[in-house]
Every structure is written in C-alpha cells, then in structure tokens.
Amino acid sequence: MTTPKNQEFRRPSVLLISVDALKPEFVFEQERLKVKLPNITRYFVENGLTAREGSKSVFPTFTYPCHQSMITGTNPAVHGIVNNGIFDPTGEHKGAWHWFANDKVKTMWEAAKEGGYCSASVAFPTSVAAKGDYIAPEFWWDGSAIDSRFIDAVAKPQGMILAMEKEIGTYAGGLDLSDAGDAQRGKAAMWVLRNKLLPQIEEKPFFMSAYFASFDESAHQHGVYSREAAESLEKIDVMLGDLIREAEKITGGDLVVCVVSDHGTLDNTHNISPNILLKEAGLIKTDEQGNVISWRAFCQRAGGTAEIRLADPKDEEAAALVKEVVDRLAADPESGILEVVDHEGAKKRGGFPEAAYVLVSEKGYEIRDDVDGEYCRTRLTQKAQHGYSEEFPEMRASFMLTGKGIGRGNIEHARLIDVAPTLAKIMGVELPDAEGKSVL
C-alpha cells in the first residue's frame, strides 16, 4: 500500500464502529455466554486496550442520545438530543426521530474534516446533515423505495446512495434492524471504504464511523441471552473483522480502530404507563380512539426512564397535579419507579433539560407511552430494553481500541463521553466543546 507523501499525513486513519447494546460481558465472558467473537478477541481482547468493567453511558441510556454523546463528547443536555423520538404527545410529527446531527456543539465528523481528514459515516444514528465529506445517514420514512430517494437526497454528496445501491442493493435506512439489514450496513461501509476513502488515502487519512443494530434488535425481540441475540452478535463480529482488514489494507496499517457500544441492556419483566395516571388526573385528554388531542402534562418514554413535561411551565395547577402523581409513584413500592428526578436533578445528570420530572424505573420495568389500560402489566412489548439508570452495571457500554500506537491493557473509569476526545487526541484534531477527556 502506498506510503503517505509527507509527515503531516502520517497521522493514523480512524475507524469507529458502534455495535448497539454490546455488553462487556459478551466480550470477556464468551465461553459462559456461549458466543464466539474471534475478531473482537484477536484485535481487542488480546491486542488492544479494553474497558473490562465497561464504560459509563449517559442519561438516558438510549440509542440516539448515546450516539450523539459518543460523537461529540458531550452529554444530552448539552448537545440537545435527549431521546430517540421527538417529544410529540399528539403525534403531529408522525413519529419522527432525532435523525439529525446536533447544531449546538462540534461533532467528530466536523472536527475530522476541519483537521485535514477525509470524514465519512455509514448508517450512524444522528448523522443526517453531519458536516463530513461522505455521509450515508440513518433515516427512514416508510421502509419502501421512497426511503432510498429520501436518504440519497440528504446524503453527502447527493447521488452517493443511489450509486451505492446499484452495487450492493437497498441501503438499510433504519427500519430494517435485522441481521439482513446489518449485512447491508456492512456492505455499505465496505463500499464507502473502497470507493470513497481508498482513492484519497495518498492525500489524507480518513475518519469513518459505522454502525450495527441487529444485536440490540434481537435482544429486544428474544431476550438479552437468547440464542438469536448471540447469533446476531457473531454475524456482526464477522463483518467487523472484514471492515478492519479492508481498512488495514487501504491504510497500510496506519490505522486505529475503536469499537464501542452506546449502552448495555437487560431483560424486562413488566410494562408501566405513567400517562394513564396523568390522564386520570385530568392532564391528558383523548378522543374516542384513544388518541391524545390535548395535554397539560405528558410522559414520554426512553426505555427505563421517561421525562414528564408541562405544556406550559407556568401552569401551577398542572404542576401541582403532576407532583401529586410522581410523589405517589415514589412512595409506592409496587410502582416500579426507582427514583423521581426533578428538573435541576435531571440537568445535573446531563439529560432532559426541559423535563419537570424524570422517572427512573426499577430493573425490568420498561416505561411505555400508553394513555389507556392498566398502569402495570406483565404482558411485555419488548423482552429486553435499555434506557435504565446509567448507574446500573447492566447499562455499561463497551469501549475498545486497537491499532497504530495503541498498547494492550485495561481502560479504567471510562465514560461514553470520553470516546470522541480520545479519538480527537489520536487524530490531532480539535473538539473544543467536549465534556469528556481522552483515556490515553
């Protein structure tokens, strides 16, 4: 492989791969969990730096806030993406998610480009409108061919997705979280490596982020320790190895690889729906079909946490009624609520800056948005979930490094917000807004 022309270009290329919900125990206790991850073992466990105790995620431990924290080094209250979905009690935004990169603080994509890197991303959550060179974002509308046209329109450069699809088939936009969807994410990442980054490697190194979703989805559907989840993870390990080897070939070994996850996950036992109590208190009104038509207070879920907002923060009567509800939940040992966090407390933990209260549930009690029915039920919507307290050991994420200049050993006291500052230090680029710090 070609050697870079001068010293400036000897900075390593960096490949960041997020494996959604990868718990450290699946990396370090493969025999016990009956999973085989030879590429993760070879590159990271045996020859890299790994956070054996995991890294602390953010508040909430939910996919989209976590990924924007990972790519900025800041907490959700700072970068502004505080949940997967937009706060939308009446459904006027048609189920829209926070697909977009934040516009408050600098991302690694922008920092890399400004710092002389070729900046790319494939399928990374919260990457629409990211300030990079080659961005194949995660976005969806209805799962049809319309998705490809939408994604192509917001990709950088326009036309890249349609060109890619001529070779690999349909690009997985976000609705397909299956093993097959991940296979397309892997093909897309490989396509960008070969078709966009390889032609420029003599001139500049690259930073590329990539993402795999199927382990998380299999856990949601079948349970954290199900055979289906293990098989999804083993398939990801194969694709991860292929990407690393291709990147090594392209860079001639001038490469650092970082594999991370956004959070852990745990198995559910109950569903609880605080909105039912808010409706009983007269704070939510619905039509005959159960659709919310007006609200003075609403509770939006984030897995094992949920934020309650007031429609009008100055509505003292509504605030008093909400306080009665949350006080009752906090006092009831059968409510499934571990703690009630007030507005200031939420901001101190780095999340939900617009919440009047945040509910944090007991392990296994997933919070739902239902406004009718039973408050608590054992009929589960998903078998496993995250979003639970960032203090739970089960919510700890993975953080692993290997490659040029990276030794072997343990990363202690790692946090999700340390990922971006660590990579920025390796690359010699500026990330001025970061709250985290380099672990090196």
Tab-separated table of C-alpha atoms in Angstrom:
chain	number	residue	atom	x	y	z
A	1	MET	CA	0.000	0.000	0.000
A	2	THR	CA	1.181	3.499	-0.782
A	3	THR	CA	3.111	5.369	1.905
A	4	PRO	CA	1.814	8.906	2.622
A	5	LYS	CA	3.881	11.596	0.944
A	6	ASN	CA	4.934	13.591	3.989
A	7	GLN	CA	4.946	13.601	7.766
A	8	GLU	CA	1.665	15.531	8.039
A	9	PHE	CA	-0.170	12.588	6.535
A	10	ARG	CA	1.322	10.033	8.911
A	11	ARG	CA	-1.492	10.584	11.342
A	12	PRO	CA	-3.489	7.335	11.516
A	13	SER	CA	-6.824	6.843	9.891
A	14	VAL	CA	-9.541	6.031	12.427
A	15	LEU	CA	-12.422	3.599	12.075
A	16	LEU	CA	-15.157	3.938	14.714
A	17	ILE	CA	-17.643	1.055	14.842
A	18	SER	CA	-20.671	1.128	17.125
A	19	VAL	CA	-22.263	-2.223	17.993
A	20	ASP	CA	-25.593	-1.311	19.528
A	21	ALA	CA	-26.100	-2.639	23.098
A	22	LEU	CA	-22.881	-4.701	23.164
A	23	LYS	CA	-22.369	-5.503	26.845
A	24	PRO	CA	-18.795	-6.003	28.095
A	25	GLU	CA	-19.673	-9.459	29.421
A	26	PHE	CA	-20.236	-10.669	25.850
A	27	VAL	CA	-16.659	-9.604	25.073
A	28	PHE	CA	-14.972	-11.022	28.160
A	29	GLU	CA	-17.192	-13.976	29.093
A	30	GLN	CA	-17.762	-15.561	25.710
A	31	GLU	CA	-17.482	-19.146	26.920
A	32	ARG	CA	-20.039	-18.658	29.694
A	33	LEU	CA	-22.453	-16.927	27.341
A	34	LYS	CA	-21.842	-19.436	24.525
A	35	VAL	CA	-20.851	-16.825	21.975
A	36	LYS	CA	-17.775	-16.823	19.733
A	37	LEU	CA	-16.290	-13.483	18.665
A	38	PRO	CA	-12.887	-14.313	17.161
A	39	ASN	CA	-12.282	-10.904	15.592
A	40	ILE	CA	-13.125	-8.923	18.717
A	41	THR	CA	-10.962	-11.378	20.684
A	42	ARG	CA	-7.982	-11.123	18.357
A	43	TYR	CA	-7.956	-7.402	17.736
A	44	PHE	CA	-9.083	-6.068	21.095
A	45	VAL	CA	-9.058	-8.585	23.961
A	46	GLU	CA	-5.643	-9.976	23.020
A	47	ASN	CA	-4.047	-6.988	21.279
A	48	GLY	CA	-5.759	-3.815	22.351
A	49	LEU	CA	-6.966	-1.531	25.082
A	50	THR	CA	-10.322	-2.551	26.528
A	51	ALA	CA	-12.577	-1.259	29.279
A	52	ARG	CA	-13.010	-4.561	31.115
A	53	GLU	CA	-15.557	-3.077	33.512
A	54	GLY	CA	-17.261	-1.266	30.668
A	55	SER	CA	-17.783	2.446	30.192
A	56	LYS	CA	-20.453	4.549	31.861
A	57	SER	CA	-23.197	5.558	29.472
A	58	VAL	CA	-25.205	8.799	29.577
A	59	PHE	CA	-28.612	9.829	30.919
A	60	PRO	CA	-30.705	8.353	29.352
A	61	THR	CA	-29.029	5.144	28.159
A	62	PHE	CA	-30.992	5.309	24.909
A	63	THR	CA	-29.618	4.873	21.394
A	64	TYR	CA	-29.876	8.323	19.833
A	65	PRO	CA	-28.774	10.424	22.831
A	66	CYS	CA	-25.916	7.980	23.354
A	67	HIS	CA	-24.678	8.140	19.776
A	68	GLN	CA	-24.631	11.915	19.705
A	69	SER	CA	-22.764	11.863	23.038
A	70	MET	CA	-20.328	9.370	21.580
A	71	ILE	CA	-19.596	11.524	18.534
A	72	THR	CA	-19.392	14.875	20.402
A	73	GLY	CA	-18.008	14.026	23.846
A	74	THR	CA	-20.914	15.888	25.473
A	75	ASN	CA	-23.990	14.915	27.484
A	76	PRO	CA	-27.525	15.000	26.014
A	77	ALA	CA	-28.439	18.199	27.879
A	78	VAL	CA	-25.564	19.902	26.044
A	79	HIS	CA	-25.902	18.529	22.516
A	80	GLY	CA	-29.708	18.609	22.720
A	81	ILE	CA	-30.679	15.118	21.521
A	82	VAL	CA	-32.359	13.870	24.690
A	83	ASN	CA	-34.388	10.936	23.363
A	84	ASN	CA	-34.787	8.735	20.306
A	85	GLY	CA	-38.058	10.292	19.225
A	86	ILE	CA	-39.033	13.947	19.141
A	87	PHE	CA	-41.268	14.946	22.072
A	88	ASP	CA	-44.653	14.670	20.388
A	89	PRO	CA	-47.670	13.826	22.585
A	90	THR	CA	-50.298	14.392	19.869
A	91	GLY	CA	-48.371	12.760	17.011
A	92	GLU	CA	-48.171	15.861	14.848
A	93	HIS	CA	-44.629	14.933	13.767
A	94	LYS	CA	-45.740	11.465	12.581
A	95	GLY	CA	-43.293	9.502	14.708
A	96	ALA	CA	-40.198	11.488	13.724
A	97	TRP	CA	-36.922	10.684	15.463
A	98	HIS	CA	-33.902	12.883	16.159
A	99	TRP	CA	-32.254	11.812	12.913
A	100	PHE	CA	-30.170	14.968	12.632
A	101	ALA	CA	-26.701	15.723	13.906
A	102	ASN	CA	-26.905	18.432	16.549
A	103	ASP	CA	-26.272	22.079	15.695
A	104	LYS	CA	-25.041	23.130	19.150
A	105	VAL	CA	-21.611	21.528	19.543
A	106	LYS	CA	-18.951	20.186	17.190
A	107	THR	CA	-19.062	16.542	16.118
A	108	MET	CA	-16.120	14.318	15.276
A	109	TRP	CA	-17.201	14.366	11.624
A	110	GLU	CA	-16.795	18.132	11.524
A	111	ALA	CA	-13.617	18.130	13.611
A	112	ALA	CA	-12.050	15.488	11.383
A	113	LYS	CA	-12.845	17.380	8.193
A	114	GLU	CA	-11.522	20.651	9.613
A	115	GLY	CA	-8.404	18.827	10.806
A	116	GLY	CA	-7.401	17.551	7.391
A	117	TYR	CA	-9.107	14.164	7.435
A	118	CYS	CA	-11.489	12.730	4.892
A	119	SER	CA	-14.635	12.419	7.030
A	120	ALA	CA	-17.210	9.692	6.435
A	121	SER	CA	-20.081	7.863	8.095
A	122	VAL	CA	-22.312	4.918	7.259
A	123	ALA	CA	-25.656	4.286	8.995
A	124	PHE	CA	-24.587	6.013	12.207
A	125	PRO	CA	-27.594	7.229	14.233
A	126	THR	CA	-27.974	11.039	14.411
A	127	SER	CA	-25.988	11.700	11.241
A	128	VAL	CA	-28.429	13.464	8.895
A	129	ALA	CA	-26.799	16.805	7.924
A	130	ALA	CA	-23.496	15.820	9.541
A	131	LYS	CA	-20.656	18.077	8.418
A	132	GLY	CA	-18.482	15.491	6.717
A	133	ASP	CA	-17.366	14.517	3.210
A	134	TYR	CA	-19.192	11.222	2.676
A	135	ILE	CA	-22.249	10.767	4.865
A	136	ALA	CA	-24.679	7.881	4.330
A	137	PRO	CA	-27.070	8.710	7.177
A	138	GLU	CA	-29.586	6.684	9.112
A	139	PHE	CA	-33.061	7.875	8.187
A	140	TRP	CA	-36.381	6.282	7.265
A	141	TRP	CA	-39.875	7.144	6.211
A	142	ASP	CA	-41.920	4.047	5.384
A	143	GLY	CA	-39.479	1.260	4.536
A	144	SER	CA	-40.274	1.405	0.818
A	145	ALA	CA	-38.195	2.566	-2.138
A	146	ILE	CA	-39.100	6.112	-1.083
A	147	ASP	CA	-36.562	5.714	1.738
A	148	SER	CA	-33.686	5.337	-0.702
A	149	ARG	CA	-34.651	8.529	-2.512
A	150	PHE	CA	-35.027	10.458	0.743
A	151	ILE	CA	-31.728	9.165	2.105
A	152	ASP	CA	-29.972	9.926	-1.155
A	153	ALA	CA	-31.330	13.470	-1.019
A	154	VAL	CA	-29.866	14.093	2.448
A	155	ALA	CA	-26.658	12.120	1.921
A	156	LYS	CA	-23.329	13.825	1.250
A	157	PRO	CA	-22.776	14.014	-1.633
A	158	GLN	CA	-26.194	13.636	-3.204
A	159	GLY	CA	-26.243	10.697	-5.565
A	160	MET	CA	-23.951	8.546	-3.411
A	161	ILE	CA	-26.698	6.271	-2.069
A	162	LEU	CA	-28.200	5.550	-5.470
A	163	ALA	CA	-24.733	4.831	-6.868
A	164	MET	CA	-24.041	2.526	-3.925
A	165	GLU	CA	-27.335	0.703	-4.331
A	166	LYS	CA	-26.503	-0.219	-7.930
A	167	GLU	CA	-23.748	-2.416	-6.492
A	168	ILE	CA	-24.976	-3.591	-3.081
A	169	GLY	CA	-28.773	-3.451	-3.284
A	170	THR	CA	-31.027	-1.466	-0.969
A	171	TYR	CA	-29.220	0.544	1.687
A	172	ALA	CA	-30.672	-0.188	5.153
A	173	GLY	CA	-32.054	3.145	6.246
A	174	GLY	CA	-33.047	2.376	9.813
A	175	LEU	CA	-36.320	0.468	9.784
A	176	ASP	CA	-34.557	-2.811	8.970
A	177	LEU	CA	-32.710	-3.650	12.187
A	178	SER	CA	-32.457	-7.349	11.368
A	179	ASP	CA	-29.405	-9.448	10.530
A	180	ALA	CA	-30.188	-8.793	6.852
A	181	GLY	CA	-30.277	-5.050	7.494
A	182	ASP	CA	-26.896	-5.240	9.195
A	183	ALA	CA	-25.499	-7.204	6.253
A	184	GLN	CA	-26.431	-4.212	4.072
A	185	ARG	CA	-24.855	-1.799	6.562
A	186	GLY	CA	-21.671	-3.840	6.369
A	187	LYS	CA	-21.717	-3.801	2.551
A	188	ALA	CA	-22.358	-0.049	2.552
A	189	ALA	CA	-19.417	0.611	4.888
A	190	MET	CA	-17.184	-1.543	2.710
A	191	TRP	CA	-18.387	0.306	-0.405
A	192	VAL	CA	-17.508	3.685	1.106
A	193	LEU	CA	-14.080	2.409	2.181
A	194	ARG	CA	-13.275	1.141	-1.294
A	195	ASN	CA	-14.964	3.747	-3.470
A	196	LYS	CA	-14.565	6.983	-1.500
A	197	LEU	CA	-11.745	6.643	1.025
A	198	LEU	CA	-9.245	4.482	-0.848
A	199	PRO	CA	-8.914	6.942	-3.770
A	200	GLN	CA	-7.938	9.727	-1.344
A	201	ILE	CA	-5.689	7.847	1.063
A	202	GLU	CA	-2.489	9.096	-0.569
A	203	GLU	CA	-3.571	12.672	0.135
A	204	LYS	CA	-5.174	12.430	3.553
A	205	PRO	CA	-6.132	9.926	6.267
A	206	PHE	CA	-9.768	9.152	6.963
A	207	PHE	CA	-12.171	9.116	9.876
A	208	MET	CA	-15.181	6.862	9.348
A	209	SER	CA	-17.991	5.847	11.662
A	210	ALA	CA	-20.105	2.744	11.089
A	211	TYR	CA	-22.953	1.055	12.942
A	212	PHE	CA	-24.536	-2.354	13.516
A	213	ALA	CA	-28.007	-2.671	15.043
A	214	SER	CA	-29.058	-6.328	14.972
A	215	PHE	CA	-27.735	-7.486	18.357
A	216	ASP	CA	-29.833	-4.835	20.077
A	217	GLU	CA	-32.891	-5.687	17.993
A	218	SER	CA	-32.534	-9.437	18.557
A	219	ALA	CA	-32.276	-8.797	22.297
A	220	HIS	CA	-35.416	-6.625	22.175
A	221	GLN	CA	-37.317	-9.399	20.424
A	222	HIS	CA	-35.902	-12.527	22.034
A	223	GLY	CA	-34.051	-11.521	25.216
A	224	VAL	CA	-30.502	-10.472	26.043
A	225	TYR	CA	-29.193	-14.010	26.488
A	226	SER	CA	-31.196	-15.635	23.706
A	227	ARG	CA	-29.530	-17.737	21.038
A	228	GLU	CA	-30.915	-15.330	18.448
A	229	ALA	CA	-29.085	-12.371	20.034
A	230	ALA	CA	-25.841	-14.357	20.252
A	231	GLU	CA	-26.096	-15.347	16.603
A	232	SER	CA	-26.655	-11.721	15.569
A	233	LEU	CA	-23.544	-10.704	17.504
A	234	GLU	CA	-21.477	-13.452	15.901
A	235	LYS	CA	-22.522	-12.227	12.446
A	236	ILE	CA	-21.538	-8.678	13.416
A	237	ASP	CA	-18.131	-9.956	14.526
A	238	VAL	CA	-17.527	-11.391	11.054
A	239	MET	CA	-18.421	-8.096	9.345
A	240	LEU	CA	-16.396	-6.129	11.870
A	241	GLY	CA	-13.353	-8.264	11.048
A	242	ASP	CA	-13.873	-7.751	7.318
A	243	LEU	CA	-14.053	-3.973	7.734
A	244	ILE	CA	-10.927	-3.854	9.890
A	245	ARG	CA	-8.918	-5.926	7.431
A	246	GLU	CA	-10.058	-3.804	4.495
A	247	ALA	CA	-9.180	-0.611	6.372
A	248	GLU	CA	-5.766	-2.060	7.282
A	249	LYS	CA	-5.155	-2.878	3.629
A	250	ILE	CA	-6.179	0.589	2.472
A	251	THR	CA	-4.046	2.390	5.058
A	252	GLY	CA	-1.056	0.079	5.059
A	253	GLY	CA	-1.530	-0.349	8.806
A	254	ASP	CA	-1.702	3.373	9.585
A	255	LEU	CA	-4.971	2.717	11.377
A	256	VAL	CA	-6.650	2.888	14.764
A	257	VAL	CA	-9.932	1.040	15.268
A	258	CYS	CA	-12.355	1.876	18.056
A	259	VAL	CA	-15.281	-0.469	18.737
A	260	VAL	CA	-17.865	0.844	21.155
A	261	SER	CA	-21.444	0.404	22.192
A	262	ASP	CA	-23.919	3.023	23.264
A	263	HIS	CA	-25.262	1.241	26.349
A	264	GLY	CA	-25.955	-2.192	27.788
A	265	THR	CA	-29.321	-3.904	28.060
A	266	LEU	CA	-31.360	-6.050	30.458
A	267	ASP	CA	-34.404	-8.293	30.284
A	268	ASN	CA	-37.821	-6.831	31.082
A	269	THR	CA	-40.414	-8.205	33.492
A	270	HIS	CA	-43.143	-5.519	33.427
A	271	ASN	CA	-44.502	-2.611	31.400
A	272	ILE	CA	-45.650	0.524	33.261
A	273	SER	CA	-47.511	3.507	31.808
A	274	PRO	CA	-47.428	6.735	33.873
A	275	ASN	CA	-49.554	8.570	31.285
A	276	ILE	CA	-52.540	6.554	32.463
A	277	LEU	CA	-52.185	8.226	35.859
A	278	LEU	CA	-51.718	11.662	34.278
A	279	LYS	CA	-54.896	11.120	32.266
A	280	GLU	CA	-56.772	10.090	35.411
A	281	ALA	CA	-55.585	13.364	36.969
A	282	GLY	CA	-57.185	15.284	34.093
A	283	LEU	CA	-53.898	16.284	32.488
A	284	ILE	CA	-54.369	14.379	29.208
A	285	LYS	CA	-57.464	14.271	27.008
A	286	THR	CA	-58.077	11.711	24.257
A	287	ASP	CA	-60.632	11.124	21.513
A	288	GLU	CA	-62.820	8.032	21.222
A	289	GLN	CA	-59.981	6.111	19.559
A	290	GLY	CA	-57.586	6.887	22.427
A	291	ASN	CA	-55.516	9.439	20.508
A	292	VAL	CA	-54.181	12.354	22.560
A	293	ILE	CA	-55.942	15.550	21.495
A	294	SER	CA	-54.696	17.864	24.257
A	295	TRP	CA	-52.319	17.697	27.200
A	296	ARG	CA	-51.156	19.795	30.101
A	297	ALA	CA	-48.542	17.233	31.103
A	298	PHE	CA	-47.221	14.234	29.201
A	299	CYS	CA	-44.748	11.455	29.980
A	300	GLN	CA	-42.539	10.337	27.073
A	301	ARG	CA	-40.618	7.119	27.472
A	302	ALA	CA	-36.948	6.432	26.939
A	303	GLY	CA	-36.954	2.735	27.824
A	304	GLY	CA	-36.268	2.515	31.543
A	305	THR	CA	-36.604	6.268	32.027
A	306	ALA	CA	-39.215	8.809	30.988
A	307	GLU	CA	-39.488	12.582	31.074
A	308	ILE	CA	-42.615	14.440	32.107
A	309	ARG	CA	-43.030	17.851	30.515
A	310	LEU	CA	-45.606	20.530	31.181
A	311	ALA	CA	-47.262	22.068	28.113
A	312	ASP	CA	-46.980	25.392	29.944
A	313	PRO	CA	-44.178	25.529	32.532
A	314	LYS	CA	-46.088	28.353	34.245
A	315	ASP	CA	-49.211	26.211	34.717
A	316	GLU	CA	-49.065	25.957	38.517
A	317	GLU	CA	-52.217	23.857	38.809
A	318	ALA	CA	-50.873	21.265	36.363
A	319	ALA	CA	-47.502	21.289	38.133
A	320	ALA	CA	-49.223	20.563	41.449
A	321	LEU	CA	-51.207	17.691	39.940
A	322	VAL	CA	-48.081	16.206	38.390
A	323	LYS	CA	-46.278	16.427	41.713
A	324	GLU	CA	-49.111	14.510	43.369
A	325	VAL	CA	-48.766	11.749	40.776
A	326	VAL	CA	-44.975	11.436	40.974
A	327	ASP	CA	-44.986	11.613	44.781
A	328	ARG	CA	-47.482	8.756	44.811
A	329	LEU	CA	-45.295	6.723	42.460
A	330	ALA	CA	-42.198	7.396	44.544
A	331	ALA	CA	-43.960	6.300	47.734
A	332	ASP	CA	-45.469	3.112	46.285
A	333	PRO	CA	-43.060	0.145	46.490
A	334	GLU	CA	-45.127	-1.632	43.825
A	335	SER	CA	-44.997	1.202	41.265
A	336	GLY	CA	-41.802	0.038	39.552
A	337	ILE	CA	-40.321	3.516	39.940
A	338	LEU	CA	-36.838	3.556	41.467
A	339	GLU	CA	-36.472	7.325	41.680
A	340	VAL	CA	-38.128	10.583	40.693
A	341	VAL	CA	-35.647	13.202	39.476
A	342	ASP	CA	-36.670	16.855	39.444
A	343	HIS	CA	-35.798	19.452	36.804
A	344	GLU	CA	-32.498	20.516	38.363
A	345	GLY	CA	-31.517	16.953	39.164
A	346	ALA	CA	-32.058	15.910	35.553
A	347	LYS	CA	-29.832	18.694	34.254
A	348	LYS	CA	-27.099	17.732	36.726
A	349	ARG	CA	-27.179	14.174	35.379
A	350	GLY	CA	-26.803	15.542	31.861
A	351	GLY	CA	-30.211	14.810	30.381
A	352	PHE	CA	-33.777	16.052	29.828
A	353	PRO	CA	-33.244	19.804	30.385
A	354	GLU	CA	-36.908	20.569	29.583
A	355	ALA	CA	-38.400	17.989	31.935
A	356	ALA	CA	-40.411	18.891	35.009
A	357	TYR	CA	-39.595	15.404	36.315
A	358	VAL	CA	-37.792	12.315	35.114
A	359	LEU	CA	-38.978	8.877	36.198
A	360	VAL	CA	-36.274	6.227	36.531
A	361	SER	CA	-37.668	2.725	36.775
A	362	GLU	CA	-36.652	-0.379	38.665
A	363	LYS	CA	-34.731	-3.022	36.725
A	364	GLY	CA	-37.096	-4.799	34.371
A	365	TYR	CA	-39.889	-2.199	34.446
A	366	GLU	CA	-39.977	-0.714	30.959
A	367	ILE	CA	-41.896	2.564	30.715
A	368	ARG	CA	-44.434	2.909	27.916
A	369	ASP	CA	-46.404	5.849	26.499
A	370	ASP	CA	-49.895	4.248	26.765
A	371	VAL	CA	-52.659	6.567	27.962
A	372	ASP	CA	-55.311	3.862	28.451
A	373	GLY	CA	-55.416	0.455	30.117
A	374	GLU	CA	-53.585	-0.847	33.154
A	375	TYR	CA	-50.757	1.137	34.721
A	376	CYS	CA	-48.714	-2.039	35.246
A	377	ARG	CA	-48.815	-5.241	33.225
A	378	THR	CA	-46.646	-8.298	32.741
A	379	ARG	CA	-47.509	-8.609	29.033
A	380	LEU	CA	-44.307	-7.250	27.540
A	381	THR	CA	-43.873	-5.103	24.457
A	382	GLN	CA	-40.182	-5.986	24.227
A	383	LYS	CA	-38.301	-8.752	26.019
A	384	ALA	CA	-35.248	-6.604	26.713
A	385	GLN	CA	-34.610	-2.888	26.985
A	386	HIS	CA	-32.138	-0.172	27.875
A	387	GLY	CA	-32.720	3.429	28.887
A	388	TYR	CA	-32.459	2.326	32.507
A	389	SER	CA	-30.333	4.203	35.041
A	390	GLU	CA	-26.824	4.924	33.833
A	391	GLU	CA	-25.696	3.755	37.288
A	392	PHE	CA	-26.863	0.164	36.669
A	393	PRO	CA	-23.974	-2.204	35.863
A	394	GLU	CA	-26.177	-3.772	33.182
A	395	MET	CA	-26.205	-0.440	31.296
A	396	ARG	CA	-22.422	-0.180	30.978
A	397	ALA	CA	-21.182	0.052	27.396
A	398	SER	CA	-18.163	-1.404	25.596
A	399	PHE	CA	-15.077	0.658	24.717
A	400	MET	CA	-12.148	-0.935	22.857
A	401	LEU	CA	-9.135	0.383	20.929
A	402	THR	CA	-6.534	-1.286	18.742
A	403	GLY	CA	-4.041	-0.322	16.065
A	404	LYS	CA	-1.142	2.050	15.483
A	405	GLY	CA	0.333	3.345	18.732
A	406	ILE	CA	-2.259	1.581	20.896
A	407	GLY	CA	-0.876	-0.762	23.531
A	408	ARG	CA	-2.536	-3.564	25.427
A	409	GLY	CA	-4.297	-3.204	28.749
A	410	ASN	CA	-7.369	-2.045	30.620
A	411	ILE	CA	-9.151	1.306	30.310
A	412	GLU	CA	-10.296	2.307	33.785
A	413	HIS	CA	-13.134	4.691	34.654
A	414	ALA	CA	-14.168	5.038	31.014
A	415	ARG	CA	-17.239	7.018	30.006
A	416	LEU	CA	-19.188	7.257	26.780
A	417	ILE	CA	-18.340	10.961	26.572
A	418	ASP	CA	-14.645	10.005	26.516
A	419	VAL	CA	-14.880	8.295	23.114
A	420	ALA	CA	-14.748	11.431	20.944
A	421	PRO	CA	-11.983	13.202	22.950
A	422	THR	CA	-9.887	10.031	22.797
A	423	LEU	CA	-10.206	9.797	19.025
A	424	ALA	CA	-9.608	13.531	18.641
A	425	LYS	CA	-6.327	13.174	20.538
A	426	ILE	CA	-5.248	10.242	18.370
A	427	MET	CA	-6.044	12.253	15.233
A	428	GLY	CA	-4.675	15.572	16.463
A	429	VAL	CA	-7.922	17.420	15.797
A	430	GLU	CA	-9.846	19.941	17.869
A	431	LEU	CA	-13.030	19.109	19.782
A	432	PRO	CA	-13.484	22.278	21.878
A	433	ASP	CA	-16.937	21.531	23.303
A	434	ALA	CA	-16.173	18.097	24.729
A	435	GLU	CA	-17.039	17.392	28.377
A	436	GLY	CA	-15.221	14.057	28.320
A	437	LYS	CA	-11.464	13.507	28.153
A	438	SER	CA	-9.036	11.229	26.384
A	439	VAL	CA	-8.473	7.893	28.098
A	440	LEU	CA	-4.942	7.699	26.688
